Amino acid sequence: MSTQDTSAKAGQLAINGENTQMPVRSGTIGPDVVDITSLYKATGCFTYDPGFTSTANCRSKITYIDGDKGTLLYRGYPIEQLSEKSSFLEVCYLLLNGELPNSGQFDQFERTITNHTMVHEQMMRFFTGYRRDAHPMAIMVGTVGALSAFYHDSTDINDPAQRILASHRMIAKMPTIAAMAFKYSLGQPFIYPRNELDYASNFMRMCFALPCEDYRVDPIVSRALDRIFILHADHEQNASTSTVRLAGSSGANPFACVAAGIACLWGPAHGGANEAALNMLEEIGSVERIPEYIAKAKDKDDPFRLMGFGHRVYKNYDPRARVMQKTCHEILDLMGVKDEPLLKIAMELERIALQDEYFVEKRLYPNVDFYSGITLRAIGFPVAMFTVLFAVARTVGWIAQWKEMIEDPEQRIGRPRQLYIGDDKRDVLPLEQR
Ligand code: SDX
């Protein structure tokens, strides 16, 4: 792990009248941490932090977010620069290895990933068990989990070579499985990957090609999709990444850990927000109804929230949302749907919300999910596929963080404690006396 992790300072904690010293550790940038590993032993107390709003559960060198400034760095590179100047596979190499590849390294990495894009032919049998109308995220959880029933030459997590092989296989096979889930929902035959295509173009072709005619990938659309993958690649210790880390901390099969991450990402508060945001815009239906929904979002007695708005870390504009909004306009212009009504509703909703004192005071801004749905629908994906695409992109982040966790000597099995508020010890009465 990096040398920047120092324990130069000490913090003083006064608990139940006792003063306890705790080391304060500094990273490269960002908040210091109070190292509380010895707190329970020293004070008999746990810390309590539901949702981990103030808790760091690991050291990491991969991604850094400054929520107040609205900045996002992958291995130190700003997301705005990477989304403009790099391809998704270059970013995959960066997240996995810590540096951007030179041309020789990139060519070799691209060949490696390309050669792992097929899945074992028996994987297709899992699909016949799913209903055709199953949500594609349900299919992703099941099918990615089933990868752990194959590839036994890349599951010894203590072997660095097998960790890398599992990482490459995961990155390479996610688009293939995602496209299979989409084709299955359509009742169309699966399309095999093509080795001459780049990552995003291969995915577009596996999703939209038909065996009865040639398919030409639109380079502007595949570049936009490639950029969308970059925006979603990693994001510090978000819920799904923390799930992958926790599952991996027990030494579980890496493919099964990614399946756990997919399950967590599916939730509407997390990766499912892109689907929920588009459904919300459809429900609002017109600019005139926006005030009604703003009022609902502010009503404490109403569980409704503006989907695609707010973030645990960003208390400023999500930098990914800015790039996504720009990409949205490019795609809509390309598709000749400048006056897409949902975009008009989204932009008016954003304008009103950003002026409303409720959203200003709570520092709620559009996040990456606010514009992604409109963009993905314009490209041709149905709403149910939006979170699947998020999972395809986030796989590299999950696997890079999983690999870092296993290689960090400070990491051990994750096992949080609790504040117990249940019954004290009591005796069982026989049934007839209860
Ligand atoms: C992602 O963690 C990551 O990095 C995630 C992600 C990634 O790349 O991995 O960035 C991807 O998940 C983006 C977020 C997508 N989710 C949504 O768009 C769903 C809508 N957003 C909210 O559910 C909410 O903002 C969360 C879940 C994103 C954040 O929740 P927090 O941090 O627990 O914040 P909170 O719920 O405590 O909200 C603080 C206040 C509350 O009001 P009070 O109780 O203080 O009075 O803000 C309000 C909330 O009611 N609030 C909202 C709101 N989001 C928060 N009110 C209306 N609409 C919203 N969208």
Short mmCIF file of C-alpha atoms and ligand atoms in Angstrom, two decimals:
data_model
loop_
_atom_site.label_atom_id
_atom_site.label_comp_id
_atom_site.label_asym_id
_atom_site.label_seq_id
_atom_site.Cartn_x
_atom_site.Cartn_y
_atom_site.Cartn_z
CA MET A 1 0.00 0.00 0.00
CA SER A 2 1.10 3.63 -0.58
CA THR A 3 3.62 5.41 1.67
CA GLN A 4 1.27 8.39 2.05
CA ASP A 5 -0.64 6.55 4.79
CA THR A 6 0.98 7.95 7.95
CA SER A 7 -0.02 8.01 11.61
CA ALA A 8 1.70 11.30 12.41
CA LYS A 9 -0.97 12.72 14.74
CA ALA A 10 -2.98 11.55 17.73
CA GLY A 11 -6.62 12.24 18.61
CA GLN A 12 -7.95 12.52 22.13
CA LEU A 13 -11.30 10.86 22.92
CA ALA A 14 -13.00 11.46 26.27
CA ILE A 15 -15.49 8.58 26.85
CA ASN A 16 -17.31 7.98 30.15
CA GLY A 17 -14.79 10.25 31.87
CA GLU A 18 -11.80 8.38 30.46
CA ASN A 19 -9.37 10.04 28.01
CA THR A 20 -8.24 7.70 25.25
CA GLN A 21 -5.60 8.40 22.62
CA MET A 22 -6.39 7.30 19.08
CA PRO A 23 -3.99 7.65 16.17
CA VAL A 24 -5.08 10.06 13.39
CA ARG A 25 -3.96 8.91 9.93
CA SER A 26 -3.65 11.07 6.83
CA GLY A 27 -4.05 10.02 3.21
CA THR A 28 -2.73 11.75 0.11
CA ILE A 29 -5.74 14.11 -0.12
CA GLY A 30 -9.09 14.22 1.66
CA PRO A 31 -10.17 13.88 5.30
CA ASP A 32 -7.91 12.35 7.93
CA VAL A 33 -9.20 9.24 9.70
CA VAL A 34 -9.28 8.48 13.42
CA ASP A 35 -7.95 4.91 13.67
CA ILE A 36 -10.37 3.27 16.13
CA THR A 37 -9.19 -0.32 15.75
CA SER A 38 -8.21 -0.33 19.45
CA LEU A 39 -11.30 1.64 20.67
CA TYR A 40 -13.32 -1.35 21.96
CA LYS A 41 -10.30 -2.82 23.74
CA ALA A 42 -9.45 0.56 25.29
CA THR A 43 -12.97 1.76 26.18
CA GLY A 44 -15.41 -1.17 25.90
CA CYS A 45 -17.39 0.96 23.44
CA PHE A 46 -18.24 0.51 19.75
CA THR A 47 -18.82 3.41 17.37
CA TYR A 48 -22.31 3.72 15.85
CA ASP A 49 -22.63 4.93 12.27
CA PRO A 50 -25.61 3.44 10.34
CA GLY A 51 -25.03 3.97 6.62
CA PHE A 52 -21.33 4.63 7.30
CA THR A 53 -21.71 8.40 6.84
CA SER A 54 -18.48 9.06 8.79
CA THR A 55 -16.71 5.70 8.57
CA ALA A 56 -13.83 4.61 6.36
CA ASN A 57 -13.73 0.81 6.13
CA CYS A 58 -10.54 0.53 4.07
CA ARG A 59 -7.52 2.25 2.58
CA SER A 60 -7.64 2.69 -1.17
CA LYS A 61 -5.57 4.18 -3.98
CA ILE A 62 -8.16 3.75 -6.72
CA THR A 63 -10.78 6.54 -6.70
CA TYR A 64 -11.17 9.83 -4.85
CA ILE A 65 -14.29 12.01 -4.63
CA ASP A 66 -14.39 15.56 -3.24
CA GLY A 67 -18.12 15.90 -2.57
CA ASP A 68 -17.96 19.62 -1.76
CA LYS A 69 -16.03 20.54 -4.91
CA GLY A 70 -17.77 17.96 -7.10
CA THR A 71 -14.55 16.34 -8.28
CA LEU A 72 -13.97 12.67 -9.15
CA LEU A 73 -10.48 11.21 -9.75
CA TYR A 74 -9.64 7.71 -11.03
CA ARG A 75 -6.06 7.04 -9.88
CA GLY A 76 -5.62 10.84 -9.75
CA TYR A 77 -7.00 11.60 -13.24
CA PRO A 78 -10.14 13.85 -13.38
CA ILE A 79 -13.19 12.09 -14.82
CA GLU A 80 -13.74 14.98 -17.25
CA GLN A 81 -10.33 14.37 -18.87
CA LEU A 82 -10.65 10.58 -18.93
CA SER A 83 -14.14 10.71 -20.48
CA GLU A 84 -12.83 12.99 -23.25
CA LYS A 85 -9.33 11.59 -23.86
CA SER A 86 -9.44 7.87 -23.02
CA SER A 87 -11.38 4.75 -23.96
CA PHE A 88 -13.19 2.61 -21.42
CA LEU A 89 -10.60 -0.17 -21.81
CA GLU A 90 -7.78 2.30 -21.11
CA VAL A 91 -9.68 3.27 -17.94
CA CYS A 92 -10.08 -0.44 -17.06
CA TYR A 93 -6.30 -0.84 -17.35
CA LEU A 94 -5.82 2.31 -15.21
CA LEU A 95 -8.20 1.18 -12.46
CA LEU A 96 -6.68 -2.30 -12.34
CA ASN A 97 -2.99 -1.36 -12.61
CA GLY A 98 -2.73 2.20 -11.29
CA GLU A 99 -1.32 3.78 -14.47
CA LEU A 100 -2.69 4.54 -17.94
CA PRO A 101 -1.26 2.05 -20.48
CA ASN A 102 1.20 2.95 -23.23
CA SER A 103 0.25 1.74 -26.71
CA GLY A 104 2.03 -1.61 -26.34
CA GLN A 105 0.42 -2.28 -22.96
CA PHE A 106 -2.98 -1.24 -24.27
CA ASP A 107 -2.78 -3.48 -27.36
CA GLN A 108 -1.88 -6.47 -25.19
CA PHE A 109 -4.63 -5.69 -22.65
CA GLU A 110 -7.23 -5.26 -25.40
CA ARG A 111 -6.21 -8.59 -26.95
CA THR A 112 -6.47 -10.30 -23.54
CA ILE A 113 -9.92 -8.91 -22.82
CA THR A 114 -11.12 -9.67 -26.37
CA ASN A 115 -10.02 -13.29 -26.02
CA HIS A 116 -12.18 -13.73 -22.91
CA THR A 117 -15.42 -12.26 -24.25
CA MET A 118 -17.08 -15.63 -25.00
CA VAL A 119 -18.82 -17.50 -22.18
CA HIS A 120 -18.83 -21.29 -21.71
CA GLU A 121 -21.44 -22.67 -24.12
CA GLN A 122 -23.24 -24.39 -21.22
CA MET A 123 -23.98 -20.97 -19.69
CA MET A 124 -26.81 -20.72 -22.22
CA ARG A 125 -28.70 -23.49 -20.43
CA PHE A 126 -29.25 -21.21 -17.40
CA PHE A 127 -31.31 -18.87 -19.57
CA THR A 128 -33.94 -21.47 -20.42
CA GLY A 129 -34.91 -21.49 -16.72
CA TYR A 130 -35.75 -17.76 -16.64
CA ARG A 131 -39.14 -16.31 -17.57
CA ARG A 132 -38.85 -14.18 -20.70
CA ASP A 133 -40.28 -11.23 -18.73
CA ALA A 134 -37.79 -11.58 -15.88
CA HIS A 135 -36.07 -8.28 -15.05
CA PRO A 136 -32.64 -8.41 -16.76
CA MET A 137 -30.98 -7.54 -13.44
CA ALA A 138 -32.49 -10.74 -11.97
CA ILE A 139 -30.93 -12.63 -14.88
CA MET A 140 -27.60 -10.87 -14.32
CA VAL A 141 -27.51 -11.80 -10.62
CA GLY A 142 -28.24 -15.45 -11.43
CA THR A 143 -26.01 -15.83 -14.49
CA VAL A 144 -22.96 -13.95 -13.17
CA GLY A 145 -23.26 -15.99 -9.98
CA ALA A 146 -23.29 -19.11 -12.15
CA LEU A 147 -19.88 -18.13 -13.57
CA SER A 148 -18.54 -19.40 -10.23
CA ALA A 149 -19.61 -22.88 -11.34
CA PHE A 150 -17.07 -22.59 -14.18
CA TYR A 151 -13.50 -21.31 -14.60
CA HIS A 152 -12.01 -23.13 -11.64
CA ASP A 153 -8.53 -22.13 -12.86
CA SER A 154 -9.17 -18.53 -11.69
CA THR A 155 -10.76 -18.87 -8.28
CA ASP A 156 -7.74 -19.31 -5.97
CA ILE A 157 -7.83 -15.75 -4.65
CA ASN A 158 -4.43 -16.15 -3.01
CA ASP A 159 -2.75 -16.70 -6.39
CA PRO A 160 -1.97 -13.29 -8.01
CA ALA A 161 -2.07 -14.81 -11.50
CA GLN A 162 -5.53 -16.27 -10.85
CA ARG A 163 -6.76 -12.95 -9.43
CA ILE A 164 -5.73 -11.19 -12.63
CA LEU A 165 -7.23 -13.94 -14.80
CA ALA A 166 -10.56 -13.71 -12.88
CA SER A 167 -10.45 -9.89 -13.25
CA HIS A 168 -9.93 -10.07 -17.01
CA ARG A 169 -12.63 -12.71 -17.42
CA MET A 170 -15.12 -10.64 -15.41
CA ILE A 171 -14.51 -7.45 -17.42
CA ALA A 172 -14.67 -9.37 -20.71
CA LYS A 173 -17.73 -11.50 -20.06
CA MET A 174 -20.09 -8.96 -18.48
CA PRO A 175 -21.09 -7.34 -21.80
CA THR A 176 -21.67 -10.78 -23.33
CA ILE A 177 -23.92 -11.89 -20.46
CA ALA A 178 -25.71 -8.51 -20.40
CA ALA A 179 -26.41 -8.74 -24.12
CA MET A 180 -27.65 -12.32 -23.66
CA ALA A 181 -30.05 -11.12 -20.95
CA PHE A 182 -31.36 -8.45 -23.35
CA LYS A 183 -31.72 -10.85 -26.29
CA TYR A 184 -33.47 -13.41 -24.06
CA SER A 185 -36.05 -10.80 -23.01
CA LEU A 186 -36.72 -10.09 -26.71
CA GLY A 187 -36.98 -13.74 -27.70
CA GLN A 188 -34.14 -13.18 -30.16
CA PRO A 189 -31.10 -15.48 -30.62
CA PHE A 190 -27.89 -14.66 -28.76
CA ILE A 191 -25.23 -12.89 -30.86
CA TYR A 192 -21.63 -14.02 -30.33
CA PRO A 193 -18.92 -11.39 -29.71
CA ARG A 194 -16.68 -10.39 -32.63
CA ASN A 195 -12.94 -10.04 -32.01
CA GLU A 196 -12.42 -7.23 -34.51
CA LEU A 197 -14.76 -4.87 -32.62
CA ASP A 198 -13.87 -2.59 -29.71
CA TYR A 199 -15.54 -3.10 -26.33
CA ALA A 200 -18.53 -0.77 -26.73
CA SER A 201 -19.09 -1.63 -30.41
CA ASN A 202 -19.01 -5.34 -29.58
CA PHE A 203 -21.65 -4.78 -26.90
CA MET A 204 -23.85 -2.73 -29.24
CA ARG A 205 -23.65 -5.46 -31.87
CA MET A 206 -24.42 -8.28 -29.41
CA CYS A 207 -27.46 -6.28 -28.26
CA PHE A 208 -28.88 -5.01 -31.55
CA ALA A 209 -27.62 -7.25 -34.38
CA LEU A 210 -29.86 -9.92 -35.91
CA PRO A 211 -28.55 -13.11 -37.58
CA CYS A 212 -30.59 -12.39 -40.72
CA GLU A 213 -28.87 -9.13 -41.71
CA ASP A 214 -25.59 -7.25 -41.37
CA TYR A 215 -25.31 -4.77 -38.51
CA ARG A 216 -23.24 -1.60 -38.68
CA VAL A 217 -22.25 0.00 -35.39
CA ASP A 218 -22.63 3.79 -35.44
CA PRO A 219 -19.19 5.01 -34.26
CA ILE A 220 -20.67 8.13 -32.64
CA VAL A 221 -23.13 6.05 -30.63
CA SER A 222 -20.51 3.47 -29.58
CA ARG A 223 -18.14 6.28 -28.55
CA ALA A 224 -20.95 7.79 -26.46
CA LEU A 225 -21.63 4.41 -24.85
CA ASP A 226 -17.90 3.97 -24.22
CA ARG A 227 -17.89 7.36 -22.45
CA ILE A 228 -20.95 6.35 -20.39
CA PHE A 229 -19.06 3.22 -19.30
CA ILE A 230 -16.13 5.44 -18.19
CA LEU A 231 -18.46 7.63 -16.11
CA HIS A 232 -19.83 4.58 -14.28
CA ALA A 233 -16.59 2.60 -13.86
CA ASP A 234 -15.82 3.23 -10.19
CA HIS A 235 -16.89 5.44 -7.31
CA GLU A 236 -15.01 4.82 -4.03
CA GLN A 237 -16.81 2.71 -1.42
CA ASN A 238 -20.41 2.99 -2.70
CA ALA A 239 -22.95 0.42 -1.55
CA SER A 240 -22.32 -2.17 -4.27
CA THR A 241 -18.53 -1.86 -4.10
CA SER A 242 -18.68 -2.23 -0.31
CA THR A 243 -20.82 -5.33 -0.87
CA VAL A 244 -18.20 -6.84 -3.19
CA ARG A 245 -15.45 -6.01 -0.70
CA LEU A 246 -17.39 -7.52 2.21
CA ALA A 247 -18.22 -10.69 0.27
CA GLY A 248 -14.60 -10.93 -0.89
CA SER A 249 -13.26 -10.45 2.65
CA SER A 250 -14.42 -13.99 3.49
CA GLY A 251 -12.38 -15.39 0.58
CA ALA A 252 -15.48 -16.05 -1.54
CA ASN A 253 -15.35 -16.85 -5.26
CA PRO A 254 -14.72 -13.58 -7.19
CA PHE A 255 -17.59 -14.19 -9.62
CA ALA A 256 -19.96 -14.76 -6.69
CA CYS A 257 -18.72 -11.50 -5.11
CA VAL A 258 -19.55 -9.59 -8.30
CA ALA A 259 -23.01 -11.20 -8.34
CA ALA A 260 -23.51 -9.81 -4.82
CA GLY A 261 -22.48 -6.38 -6.10
CA ILE A 262 -25.03 -6.64 -8.94
CA ALA A 263 -27.77 -7.48 -6.43
CA CYS A 264 -26.92 -4.39 -4.37
CA LEU A 265 -26.60 -2.09 -7.39
CA TRP A 266 -30.15 -3.05 -8.47
CA GLY A 267 -31.77 -1.04 -5.66
CA PRO A 268 -33.52 2.22 -6.72
CA ALA A 269 -31.52 4.20 -4.15
CA HIS A 270 -28.33 3.11 -5.94
CA GLY A 271 -27.80 1.90 -9.50
CA GLY A 272 -31.52 1.34 -10.02
CA ALA A 273 -32.01 5.12 -9.89
CA ASN A 274 -31.42 5.54 -13.65
CA GLU A 275 -34.42 3.30 -14.38
CA ALA A 276 -36.41 4.99 -11.57
CA ALA A 277 -35.46 8.48 -12.83
CA LEU A 278 -36.75 7.79 -16.34
CA ASN A 279 -39.94 6.24 -14.95
CA MET A 280 -40.34 9.36 -12.78
CA LEU A 281 -39.95 11.68 -15.80
CA GLU A 282 -42.52 9.57 -17.68
CA GLU A 283 -44.89 9.84 -14.67
CA ILE A 284 -44.45 13.62 -14.42
CA GLY A 285 -45.35 13.67 -18.10
CA SER A 286 -45.32 17.44 -18.64
CA VAL A 287 -43.47 20.57 -17.55
CA GLU A 288 -46.71 21.88 -16.03
CA ARG A 289 -46.77 19.02 -13.47
CA ILE A 290 -43.22 19.61 -12.19
CA PRO A 291 -44.26 21.85 -9.24
CA GLU A 292 -46.59 19.06 -8.02
CA TYR A 293 -43.67 16.61 -7.90
CA ILE A 294 -41.25 19.11 -6.36
CA ALA A 295 -43.82 19.53 -3.57
CA LYS A 296 -44.08 15.74 -3.16
CA ALA A 297 -40.28 15.46 -2.94
CA LYS A 298 -40.25 18.07 -0.15
CA ASP A 299 -43.16 16.53 1.77
CA LYS A 300 -41.77 14.58 4.73
CA ASP A 301 -44.92 12.47 4.83
CA ASP A 302 -44.50 11.47 1.21
CA PRO A 303 -41.89 8.75 0.50
CA PHE A 304 -41.45 10.15 -3.03
CA ARG A 305 -37.94 11.40 -3.85
CA LEU A 306 -36.64 13.01 -7.00
CA MET A 307 -34.84 10.06 -8.56
CA GLY A 308 -31.48 11.03 -10.01
CA PHE A 309 -31.13 13.78 -7.40
CA GLY A 310 -29.04 13.88 -4.25
CA HIS A 311 -25.98 11.90 -3.23
CA ARG A 312 -24.34 10.68 -0.05
CA VAL A 313 -21.01 12.23 -0.99
CA TYR A 314 -21.62 14.90 -3.65
CA LYS A 315 -22.94 18.10 -2.06
CA ASN A 316 -22.27 19.83 -5.36
CA TYR A 317 -23.03 18.93 -8.95
CA ASP A 318 -21.98 15.33 -9.72
CA PRO A 319 -19.24 15.84 -12.35
CA ARG A 320 -20.49 12.74 -14.15
CA ALA A 321 -23.94 14.33 -14.52
CA ARG A 322 -22.41 17.26 -16.42
CA VAL A 323 -20.65 14.93 -18.88
CA MET A 324 -23.79 12.80 -19.12
CA GLN A 325 -25.96 15.85 -19.88
CA LYS A 326 -23.55 16.86 -22.68
CA THR A 327 -23.59 13.30 -24.05
CA CYS A 328 -27.38 13.29 -23.82
CA HIS A 329 -27.63 16.38 -26.03
CA GLU A 330 -25.13 14.89 -28.53
CA ILE A 331 -27.06 11.62 -28.84
CA LEU A 332 -30.46 13.31 -29.08
CA ASP A 333 -29.12 15.65 -31.77
CA LEU A 334 -27.68 12.64 -33.63
CA MET A 335 -30.97 10.78 -33.34
CA GLY A 336 -32.86 13.89 -34.51
CA VAL A 337 -34.93 14.04 -31.32
CA LYS A 338 -33.90 17.55 -30.22
CA ASP A 339 -37.36 18.18 -28.80
CA GLU A 340 -37.42 14.96 -26.75
CA PRO A 341 -40.16 15.81 -24.21
CA LEU A 342 -38.44 13.94 -21.36
CA LEU A 343 -35.29 16.02 -21.83
CA LYS A 344 -37.36 19.19 -21.64
CA ILE A 345 -38.99 17.93 -18.41
CA ALA A 346 -35.57 16.89 -17.00
CA MET A 347 -33.96 20.25 -17.73
CA GLU A 348 -36.91 22.24 -16.35
CA LEU A 349 -37.03 19.98 -13.28
CA GLU A 350 -33.30 20.57 -12.74
CA ARG A 351 -33.69 24.34 -13.21
CA ILE A 352 -36.56 24.59 -10.71
CA ALA A 353 -34.97 22.24 -8.15
CA LEU A 354 -31.64 24.08 -8.19
CA GLN A 355 -33.45 27.33 -7.35
CA ASP A 356 -35.65 25.82 -4.62
CA GLU A 357 -34.47 26.53 -1.08
CA TYR A 358 -35.21 22.92 0.03
CA PHE A 359 -32.78 21.49 -2.53
CA VAL A 360 -30.29 24.32 -2.05
CA GLU A 361 -30.27 23.96 1.74
CA LYS A 362 -29.91 20.16 1.56
CA ARG A 363 -27.32 20.52 -1.26
CA LEU A 364 -29.22 18.17 -3.57
CA TYR A 365 -27.96 18.19 -7.16
CA PRO A 366 -28.50 15.93 -10.18
CA ASN A 367 -26.36 12.80 -10.00
CA VAL A 368 -25.07 10.50 -12.71
CA ASP A 369 -28.46 8.78 -12.99
CA PHE A 370 -30.47 11.89 -13.85
CA TYR A 371 -29.60 12.14 -17.55
CA SER A 372 -28.34 8.62 -18.23
CA GLY A 373 -31.81 7.14 -18.74
CA ILE A 374 -32.82 9.62 -21.45
CA THR A 375 -29.50 8.96 -23.22
CA LEU A 376 -29.70 5.18 -23.04
CA ARG A 377 -33.30 5.16 -24.26
CA ALA A 378 -32.33 7.34 -27.23
CA ILE A 379 -29.56 4.83 -28.04
CA GLY A 380 -32.21 2.10 -28.13
CA PHE A 381 -32.08 0.39 -24.74
CA PRO A 382 -35.31 -0.29 -22.85
CA VAL A 383 -35.61 1.10 -19.31
CA ALA A 384 -35.09 -2.33 -17.72
CA MET A 385 -31.59 -2.51 -19.28
CA PHE A 386 -30.34 0.78 -17.78
CA THR A 387 -29.02 -0.69 -14.53
CA VAL A 388 -27.59 -3.66 -16.44
CA LEU A 389 -25.41 -1.19 -18.37
CA PHE A 390 -24.40 0.41 -15.08
CA ALA A 391 -23.35 -3.07 -13.86
CA VAL A 392 -21.35 -3.74 -17.04
CA ALA A 393 -19.40 -0.52 -16.48
CA ARG A 394 -19.00 -0.89 -12.71
CA THR A 395 -17.60 -4.42 -12.95
CA VAL A 396 -14.08 -3.07 -13.44
CA GLY A 397 -14.46 -0.91 -10.32
CA TRP A 398 -15.79 -3.79 -8.28
CA ILE A 399 -13.02 -6.13 -9.37
CA ALA A 400 -10.25 -3.52 -8.93
CA GLN A 401 -11.48 -2.80 -5.40
CA TRP A 402 -11.85 -6.54 -4.67
CA LYS A 403 -8.27 -7.14 -5.82
CA GLU A 404 -6.97 -4.18 -3.76
CA MET A 405 -8.79 -5.49 -0.68
CA ILE A 406 -7.22 -8.95 -0.98
CA GLU A 407 -3.76 -7.44 -1.51
CA ASP A 408 -4.01 -5.05 1.48
CA PRO A 409 -2.29 -6.59 4.53
CA GLU A 410 -4.54 -4.52 6.80
CA GLN A 411 -7.72 -6.13 5.46
CA ARG A 412 -9.46 -8.96 7.35
CA ILE A 413 -12.94 -10.47 7.20
CA GLY A 414 -15.55 -7.71 7.59
CA ARG A 415 -17.64 -8.24 10.70
CA PRO A 416 -19.39 -5.09 12.03
CA ARG A 417 -20.74 -4.98 15.60
CA GLN A 418 -24.09 -3.50 16.78
CA LEU A 419 -25.95 -1.49 19.40
CA TYR A 420 -28.19 -4.21 20.91
CA ILE A 421 -31.64 -2.88 21.89
CA GLY A 422 -33.43 -6.24 22.26
CA ASP A 423 -34.50 -8.19 25.35
CA ASP A 424 -32.06 -8.90 28.15
CA LYS A 425 -31.45 -12.59 29.06
CA ARG A 426 -34.73 -14.36 30.03
CA ASP A 427 -35.90 -17.99 30.54
CA VAL A 428 -38.10 -20.01 28.21
CA LEU A 429 -41.49 -20.86 29.74
CA PRO A 430 -43.12 -24.14 28.71
CA LEU A 431 -45.74 -23.74 25.98
CA GLU A 432 -48.67 -24.30 28.36
CA GLN A 433 -47.44 -21.46 30.61
CA ARG A 434 -47.07 -18.79 27.86
C1 SDX B 1 -25.80 6.25 -7.12
O1 SDX B 1 -22.60 6.07 -3.36
C2 SDX B 1 -22.37 6.27 -4.59
O2 SDX B 1 -21.31 6.72 -4.98
C3 SDX B 1 -23.50 5.87 -5.54
C4 SDX B 1 -23.29 6.17 -7.01
C5 SDX B 1 -22.18 5.34 -7.61
O3 SDX B 1 -21.63 5.77 -8.65
O4 SDX B 1 -21.91 4.23 -7.08
O5 SDX B 1 -23.00 7.54 -7.18
C6 SDX B 1 -24.55 5.84 -7.83
O6 SDX B 1 -26.36 5.45 -6.41
C7 SDX B 1 -26.28 7.69 -7.25
C8 SDX B 1 -27.53 7.98 -6.34
C9 SDX B 1 -28.73 7.46 -7.09
N1 SDX B 1 -29.94 7.49 -6.24
C10 SDX B 1 -30.93 8.38 -6.47
O7 SDX B 1 -30.89 9.27 -7.35
C11 SDX B 1 -32.15 8.16 -5.60
C12 SDX B 1 -32.62 9.51 -5.05
N2 SDX B 1 -31.62 9.97 -4.10
C13 SDX B 1 -31.85 9.71 -2.68
O8 SDX B 1 -32.46 8.48 -2.45
C14 SDX B 1 -30.64 10.05 -1.82
O9 SDX B 1 -30.20 11.26 -2.21
C15 SDX B 1 -29.46 9.09 -1.79
C16 SDX B 1 -29.85 7.69 -1.48
C17 SDX B 1 -28.73 9.13 -3.09
C18 SDX B 1 -28.52 9.61 -0.69
O10 SDX B 1 -29.14 9.38 0.50
P1 SDX B 1 -28.45 9.84 1.89
O11 SDX B 1 -27.05 10.24 1.70
O12 SDX B 1 -28.76 8.81 2.92
O13 SDX B 1 -29.15 11.17 2.18
P2 SDX B 1 -30.48 11.27 2.98
O14 SDX B 1 -31.45 10.26 2.46
O15 SDX B 1 -30.15 11.27 4.43
O16 SDX B 1 -30.98 12.71 2.51
C19 SDX B 1 -30.59 13.85 3.21
C20 SDX B 1 -31.83 14.72 3.18
C21 SDX B 1 -33.08 14.00 3.70
O17 SDX B 1 -33.93 15.00 4.23
P3 SDX B 1 -33.90 15.18 5.86
O18 SDX B 1 -34.21 13.80 6.45
O19 SDX B 1 -32.47 15.62 6.20
O20 SDX B 1 -34.94 16.21 6.15
O21 SDX B 1 -32.11 15.08 1.80
C22 SDX B 1 -33.37 14.55 1.42
C23 SDX B 1 -33.74 13.46 2.44
O22 SDX B 1 -35.16 13.37 2.58
N3 SDX B 1 -33.21 13.98 0.10
C24 SDX B 1 -34.08 14.10 -0.89
C25 SDX B 1 -33.48 13.43 -1.97
N4 SDX B 1 -32.31 12.92 -1.62
C26 SDX B 1 -32.14 13.25 -0.32
N5 SDX B 1 -35.28 14.71 -0.96
C27 SDX B 1 -35.90 14.64 -2.16
N6 SDX B 1 -35.41 14.02 -3.26
C28 SDX B 1 -34.20 13.41 -3.19
N7 SDX B 1 -33.72 12.80 -4.27
#
